[in-house]
Tab-separated table of C-alpha atoms in Angstrom:
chain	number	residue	atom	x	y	z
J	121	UNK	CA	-66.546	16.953	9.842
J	122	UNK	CA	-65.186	17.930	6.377
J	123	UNK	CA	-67.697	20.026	4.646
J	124	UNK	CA	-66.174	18.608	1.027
J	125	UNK	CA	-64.685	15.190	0.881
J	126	UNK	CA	-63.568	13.504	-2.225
J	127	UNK	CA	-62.660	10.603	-1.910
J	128	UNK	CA	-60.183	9.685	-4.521
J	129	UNK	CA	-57.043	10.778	-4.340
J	130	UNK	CA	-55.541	9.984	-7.729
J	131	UNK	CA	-57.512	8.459	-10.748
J	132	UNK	CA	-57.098	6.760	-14.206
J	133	UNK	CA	-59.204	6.726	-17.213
J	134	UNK	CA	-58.777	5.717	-20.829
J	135	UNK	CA	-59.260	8.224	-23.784
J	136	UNK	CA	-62.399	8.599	-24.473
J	137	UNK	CA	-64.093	6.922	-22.067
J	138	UNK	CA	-66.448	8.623	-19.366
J	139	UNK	CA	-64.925	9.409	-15.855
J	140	UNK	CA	-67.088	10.603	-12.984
J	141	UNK	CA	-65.019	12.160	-9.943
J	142	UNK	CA	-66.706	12.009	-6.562
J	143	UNK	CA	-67.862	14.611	-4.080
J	144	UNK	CA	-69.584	14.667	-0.992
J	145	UNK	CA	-70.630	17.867	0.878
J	146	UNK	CA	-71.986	18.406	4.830
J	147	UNK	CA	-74.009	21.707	4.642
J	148	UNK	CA	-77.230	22.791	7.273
J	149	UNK	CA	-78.131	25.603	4.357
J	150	UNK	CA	-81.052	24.786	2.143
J	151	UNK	CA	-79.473	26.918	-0.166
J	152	UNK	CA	-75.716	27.030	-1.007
J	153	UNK	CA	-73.768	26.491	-4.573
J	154	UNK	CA	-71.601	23.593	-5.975
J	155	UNK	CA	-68.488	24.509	-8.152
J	156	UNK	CA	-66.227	22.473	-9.823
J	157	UNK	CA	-62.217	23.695	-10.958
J	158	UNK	CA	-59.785	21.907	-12.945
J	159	UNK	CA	-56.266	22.590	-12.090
J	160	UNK	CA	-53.893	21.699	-14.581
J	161	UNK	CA	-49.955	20.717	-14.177
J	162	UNK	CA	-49.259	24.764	-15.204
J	163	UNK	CA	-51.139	25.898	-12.085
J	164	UNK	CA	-54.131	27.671	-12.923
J	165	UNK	CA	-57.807	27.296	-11.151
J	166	UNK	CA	-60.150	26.650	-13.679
J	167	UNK	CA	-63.779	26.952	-13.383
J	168	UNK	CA	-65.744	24.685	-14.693
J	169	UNK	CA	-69.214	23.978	-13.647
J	170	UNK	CA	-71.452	25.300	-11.093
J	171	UNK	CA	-74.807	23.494	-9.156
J	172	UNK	CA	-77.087	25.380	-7.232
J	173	UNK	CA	-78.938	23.608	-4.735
J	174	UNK	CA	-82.338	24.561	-5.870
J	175	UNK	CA	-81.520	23.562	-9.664
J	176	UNK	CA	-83.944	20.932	-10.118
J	177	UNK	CA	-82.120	19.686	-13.475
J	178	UNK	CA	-78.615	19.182	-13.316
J	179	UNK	CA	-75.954	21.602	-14.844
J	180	UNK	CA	-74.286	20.781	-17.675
J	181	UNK	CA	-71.561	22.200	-19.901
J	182	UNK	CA	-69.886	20.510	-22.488
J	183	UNK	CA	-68.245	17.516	-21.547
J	184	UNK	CA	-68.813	18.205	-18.522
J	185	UNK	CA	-71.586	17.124	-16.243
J	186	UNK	CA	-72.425	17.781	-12.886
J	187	UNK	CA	-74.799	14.349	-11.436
J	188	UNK	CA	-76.225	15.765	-8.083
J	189	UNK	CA	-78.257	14.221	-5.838
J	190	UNK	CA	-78.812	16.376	-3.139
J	191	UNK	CA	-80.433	13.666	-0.715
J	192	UNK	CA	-77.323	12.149	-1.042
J	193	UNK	CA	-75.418	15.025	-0.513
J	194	UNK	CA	-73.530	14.647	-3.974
J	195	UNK	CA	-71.868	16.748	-6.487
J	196	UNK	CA	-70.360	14.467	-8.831
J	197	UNK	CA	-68.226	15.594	-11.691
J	198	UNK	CA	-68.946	13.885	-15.157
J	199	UNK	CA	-66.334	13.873	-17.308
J	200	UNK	CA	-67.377	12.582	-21.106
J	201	UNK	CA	-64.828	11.307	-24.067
J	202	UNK	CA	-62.063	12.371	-21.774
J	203	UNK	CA	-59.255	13.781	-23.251
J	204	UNK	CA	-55.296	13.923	-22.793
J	205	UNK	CA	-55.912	17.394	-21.451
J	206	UNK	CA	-58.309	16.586	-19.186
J	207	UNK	CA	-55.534	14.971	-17.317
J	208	UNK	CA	-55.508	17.970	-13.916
J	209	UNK	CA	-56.183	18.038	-10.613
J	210	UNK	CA	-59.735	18.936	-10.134
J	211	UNK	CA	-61.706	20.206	-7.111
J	212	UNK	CA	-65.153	20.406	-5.713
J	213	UNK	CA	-66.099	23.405	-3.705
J	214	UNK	CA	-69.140	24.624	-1.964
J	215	UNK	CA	-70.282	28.304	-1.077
J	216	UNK	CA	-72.842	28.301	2.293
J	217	UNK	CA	-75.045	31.096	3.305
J	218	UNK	CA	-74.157	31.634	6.460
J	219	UNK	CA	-70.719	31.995	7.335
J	220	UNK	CA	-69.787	34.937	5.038
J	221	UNK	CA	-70.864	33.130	1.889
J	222	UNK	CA	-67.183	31.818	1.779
J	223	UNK	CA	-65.974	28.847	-0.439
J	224	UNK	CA	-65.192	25.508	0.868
J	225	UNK	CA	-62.499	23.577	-1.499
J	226	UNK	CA	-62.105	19.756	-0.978
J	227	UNK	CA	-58.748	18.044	-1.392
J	228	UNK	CA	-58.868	17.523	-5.230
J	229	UNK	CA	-58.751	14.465	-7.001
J	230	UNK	CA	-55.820	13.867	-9.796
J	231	UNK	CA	-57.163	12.519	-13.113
J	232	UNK	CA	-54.635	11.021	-15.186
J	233	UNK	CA	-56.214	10.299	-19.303
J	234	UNK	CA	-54.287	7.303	-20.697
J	235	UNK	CA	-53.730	7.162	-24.649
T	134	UNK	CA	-61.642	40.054	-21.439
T	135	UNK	CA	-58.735	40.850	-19.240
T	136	UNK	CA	-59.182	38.079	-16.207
T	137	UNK	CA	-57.784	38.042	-12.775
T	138	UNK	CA	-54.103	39.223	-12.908
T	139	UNK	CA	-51.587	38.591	-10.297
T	140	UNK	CA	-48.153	39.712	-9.739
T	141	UNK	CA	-45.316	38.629	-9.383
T	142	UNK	CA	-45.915	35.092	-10.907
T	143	UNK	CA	-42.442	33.971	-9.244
T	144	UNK	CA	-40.876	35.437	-6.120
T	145	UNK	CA	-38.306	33.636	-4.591
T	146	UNK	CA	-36.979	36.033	-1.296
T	147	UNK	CA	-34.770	35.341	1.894
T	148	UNK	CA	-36.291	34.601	5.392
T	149	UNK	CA	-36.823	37.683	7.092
T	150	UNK	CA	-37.715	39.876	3.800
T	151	UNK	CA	-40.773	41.477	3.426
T	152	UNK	CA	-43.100	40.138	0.465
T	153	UNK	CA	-45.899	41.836	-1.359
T	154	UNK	CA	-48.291	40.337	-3.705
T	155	UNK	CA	-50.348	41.972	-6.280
T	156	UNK	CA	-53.647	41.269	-7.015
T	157	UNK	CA	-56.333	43.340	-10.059
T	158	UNK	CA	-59.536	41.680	-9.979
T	159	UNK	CA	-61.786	41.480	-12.786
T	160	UNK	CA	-63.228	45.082	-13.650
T	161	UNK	CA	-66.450	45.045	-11.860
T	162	UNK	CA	-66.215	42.098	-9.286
T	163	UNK	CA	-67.025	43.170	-6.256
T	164	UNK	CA	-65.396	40.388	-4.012
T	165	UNK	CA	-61.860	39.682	-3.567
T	166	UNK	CA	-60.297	36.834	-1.817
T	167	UNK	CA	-57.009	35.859	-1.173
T	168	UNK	CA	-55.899	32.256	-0.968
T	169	UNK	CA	-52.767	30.341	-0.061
T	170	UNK	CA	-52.252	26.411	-1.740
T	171	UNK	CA	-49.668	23.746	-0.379
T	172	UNK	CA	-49.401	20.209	-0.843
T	173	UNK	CA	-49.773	19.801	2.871
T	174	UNK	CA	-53.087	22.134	3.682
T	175	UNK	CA	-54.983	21.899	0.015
T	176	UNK	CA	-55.841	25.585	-0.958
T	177	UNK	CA	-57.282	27.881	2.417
T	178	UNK	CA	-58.806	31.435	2.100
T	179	UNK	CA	-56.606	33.395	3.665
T	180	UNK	CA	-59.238	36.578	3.893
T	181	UNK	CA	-61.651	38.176	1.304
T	182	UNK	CA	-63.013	41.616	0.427
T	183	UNK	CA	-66.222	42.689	-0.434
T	184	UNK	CA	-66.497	46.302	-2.052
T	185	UNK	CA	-63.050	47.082	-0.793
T	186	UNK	CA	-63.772	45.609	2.664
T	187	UNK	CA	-62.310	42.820	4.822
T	188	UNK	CA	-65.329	40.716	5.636
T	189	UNK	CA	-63.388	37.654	6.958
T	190	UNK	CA	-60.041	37.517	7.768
T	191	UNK	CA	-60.443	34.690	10.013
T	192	UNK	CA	-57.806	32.641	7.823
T	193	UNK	CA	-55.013	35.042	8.090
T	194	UNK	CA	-52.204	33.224	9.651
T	195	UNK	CA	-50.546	35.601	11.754
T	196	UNK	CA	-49.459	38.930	12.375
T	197	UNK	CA	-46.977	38.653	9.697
T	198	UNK	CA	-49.582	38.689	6.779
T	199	UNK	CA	-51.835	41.765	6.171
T	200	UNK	CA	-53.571	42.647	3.201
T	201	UNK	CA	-55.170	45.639	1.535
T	202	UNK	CA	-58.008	46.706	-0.916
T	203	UNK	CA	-57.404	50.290	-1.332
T	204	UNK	CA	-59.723	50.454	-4.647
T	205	UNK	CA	-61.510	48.685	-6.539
T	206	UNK	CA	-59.550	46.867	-8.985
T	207	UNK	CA	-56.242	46.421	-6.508
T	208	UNK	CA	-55.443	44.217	-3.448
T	209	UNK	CA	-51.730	43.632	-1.873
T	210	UNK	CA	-50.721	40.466	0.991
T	211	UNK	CA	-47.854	41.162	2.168
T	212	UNK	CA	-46.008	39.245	4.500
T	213	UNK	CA	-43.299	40.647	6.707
T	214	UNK	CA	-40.928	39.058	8.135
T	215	UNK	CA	-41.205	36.243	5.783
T	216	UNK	CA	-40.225	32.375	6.857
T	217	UNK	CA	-39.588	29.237	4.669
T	218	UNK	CA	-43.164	27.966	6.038
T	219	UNK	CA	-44.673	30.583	4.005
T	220	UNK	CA	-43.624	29.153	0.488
T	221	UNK	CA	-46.645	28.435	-1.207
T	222	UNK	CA	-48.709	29.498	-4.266
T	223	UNK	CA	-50.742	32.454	-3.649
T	224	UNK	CA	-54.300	33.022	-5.585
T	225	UNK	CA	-56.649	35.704	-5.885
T	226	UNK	CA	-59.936	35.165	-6.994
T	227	UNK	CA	-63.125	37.617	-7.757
T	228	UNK	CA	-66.522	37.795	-7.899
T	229	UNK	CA	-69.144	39.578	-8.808
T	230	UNK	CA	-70.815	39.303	-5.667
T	231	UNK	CA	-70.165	37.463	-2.450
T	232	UNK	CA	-73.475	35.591	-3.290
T	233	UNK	CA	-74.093	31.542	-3.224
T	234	UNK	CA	-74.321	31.525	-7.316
T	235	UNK	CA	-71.304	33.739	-7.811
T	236	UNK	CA	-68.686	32.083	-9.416
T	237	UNK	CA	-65.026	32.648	-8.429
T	238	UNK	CA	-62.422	33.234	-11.064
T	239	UNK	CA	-58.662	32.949	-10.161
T	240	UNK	CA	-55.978	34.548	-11.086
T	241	UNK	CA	-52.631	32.508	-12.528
T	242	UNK	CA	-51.084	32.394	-9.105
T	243	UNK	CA	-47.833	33.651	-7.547
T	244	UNK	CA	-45.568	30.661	-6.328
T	245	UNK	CA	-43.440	31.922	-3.245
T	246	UNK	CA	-40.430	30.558	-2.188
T	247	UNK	CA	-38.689	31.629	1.045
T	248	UNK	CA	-35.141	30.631	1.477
């Protein structure tokens, strides 16, 4: 099973409107970390938000939102007033416990902001 | 603050040449990793360090690809003999720690071509 699946491929969103990207995660640790990076057409990994999974409130940074629901096993990304440079690839990741503490990326999902 | 800095950003080599990639963490990380994106596999951890140690080098693809942490604040992958399958983008990341809540910052990437 994938241990990060999102779901959407490629998505489209109107400036200034809200976008939330989906994420999904498969973990046996009680505690591990979410991340979120945005990948832009120049090819940098950019972090952006992080989830732990004892946070009881969830993380927050700007714009950007992180809705987790952990029965669910969901990390979503909330994006608010997008912008034209939001348009990036962005990916959810997930460090475990066990297994060296190494990060899990999903597939990324391509956000495209239309004027 | 000086981020993650990789080198070359561009290399663009002939099957059968040996390849080294450069990697200075962020002064005071303690964990290195090493990853490798194509449009084909998403990104994959090739192997990571922690305090100048291989911990897990599990994704290393073959003998061809080796990688060093001598100190510190350097890291090398080199790949010798080279093949066209090994055009990529290459990232190194660091962390402070190899813990859940440490957050991985990359470095601008080195985009490989192999004629």
């Amino acid at each position: 099973a994938q241990k990060i699946t999102q779901t959407q491929p490629g998505m489209f969103v109107q400036e200034k409107e809200a976008v939330t990207l989906d994420c999904t995660y498969d973990t046996s640790d009680q505690s591990y970390g979410l991340f979120w990076y945005k990948q832009p057409s120049s090819g940098e990994m950019i972090f952006l938000i992080y989830q732990g999974s004892y946070d009881e409130q969830n993380a927050t940074e700007g714009r950007y939102s992180l809705n987790f629901q952990k029965a669910r096993k969901s990390a979503n990304l909330v994006i608010s007033a997008s912008q034209l440079g939001d348009s990036a690839m962005y990916f959810c990741a997930m460090r475990e416990t066990g297994g060296y503490q190494k990060v899990t990326f999903g597939t990324g999902t391509k956000l495209q902001v239309i004027p | 603050d000086a981020g993650v800095i990789q080198s070359p950003r561009h290399e663009v080599t002939e099957m059968g040449q040996e390849v080294t990639l450069r990697c200075k963490p962020i002064s005071g990380h303690n964990s290195l990793f090493w990853y490798r994106q194509t449009m084909m596999r998403g990104l994959e951890l090739l192997i990571y360090f922690n305090n100048n140690v291989p911990i897990d080098d599990s994704g290393m693809p073959e003998d061809r690809f080796s990688a060093k942490m001598p100190n510190a604040s350097f890291s090398t992958l080199k790949i010798q003999p080279s093949e066209p399958r090994d055009s990529a983008v290459y990232f190194c990341a660091s962390s402070l720690l190899a813990g859940i809540t440490d957050t991985q910052y990359f470095g601008p990437g080195t985009r490989l071509t192999v004629l």
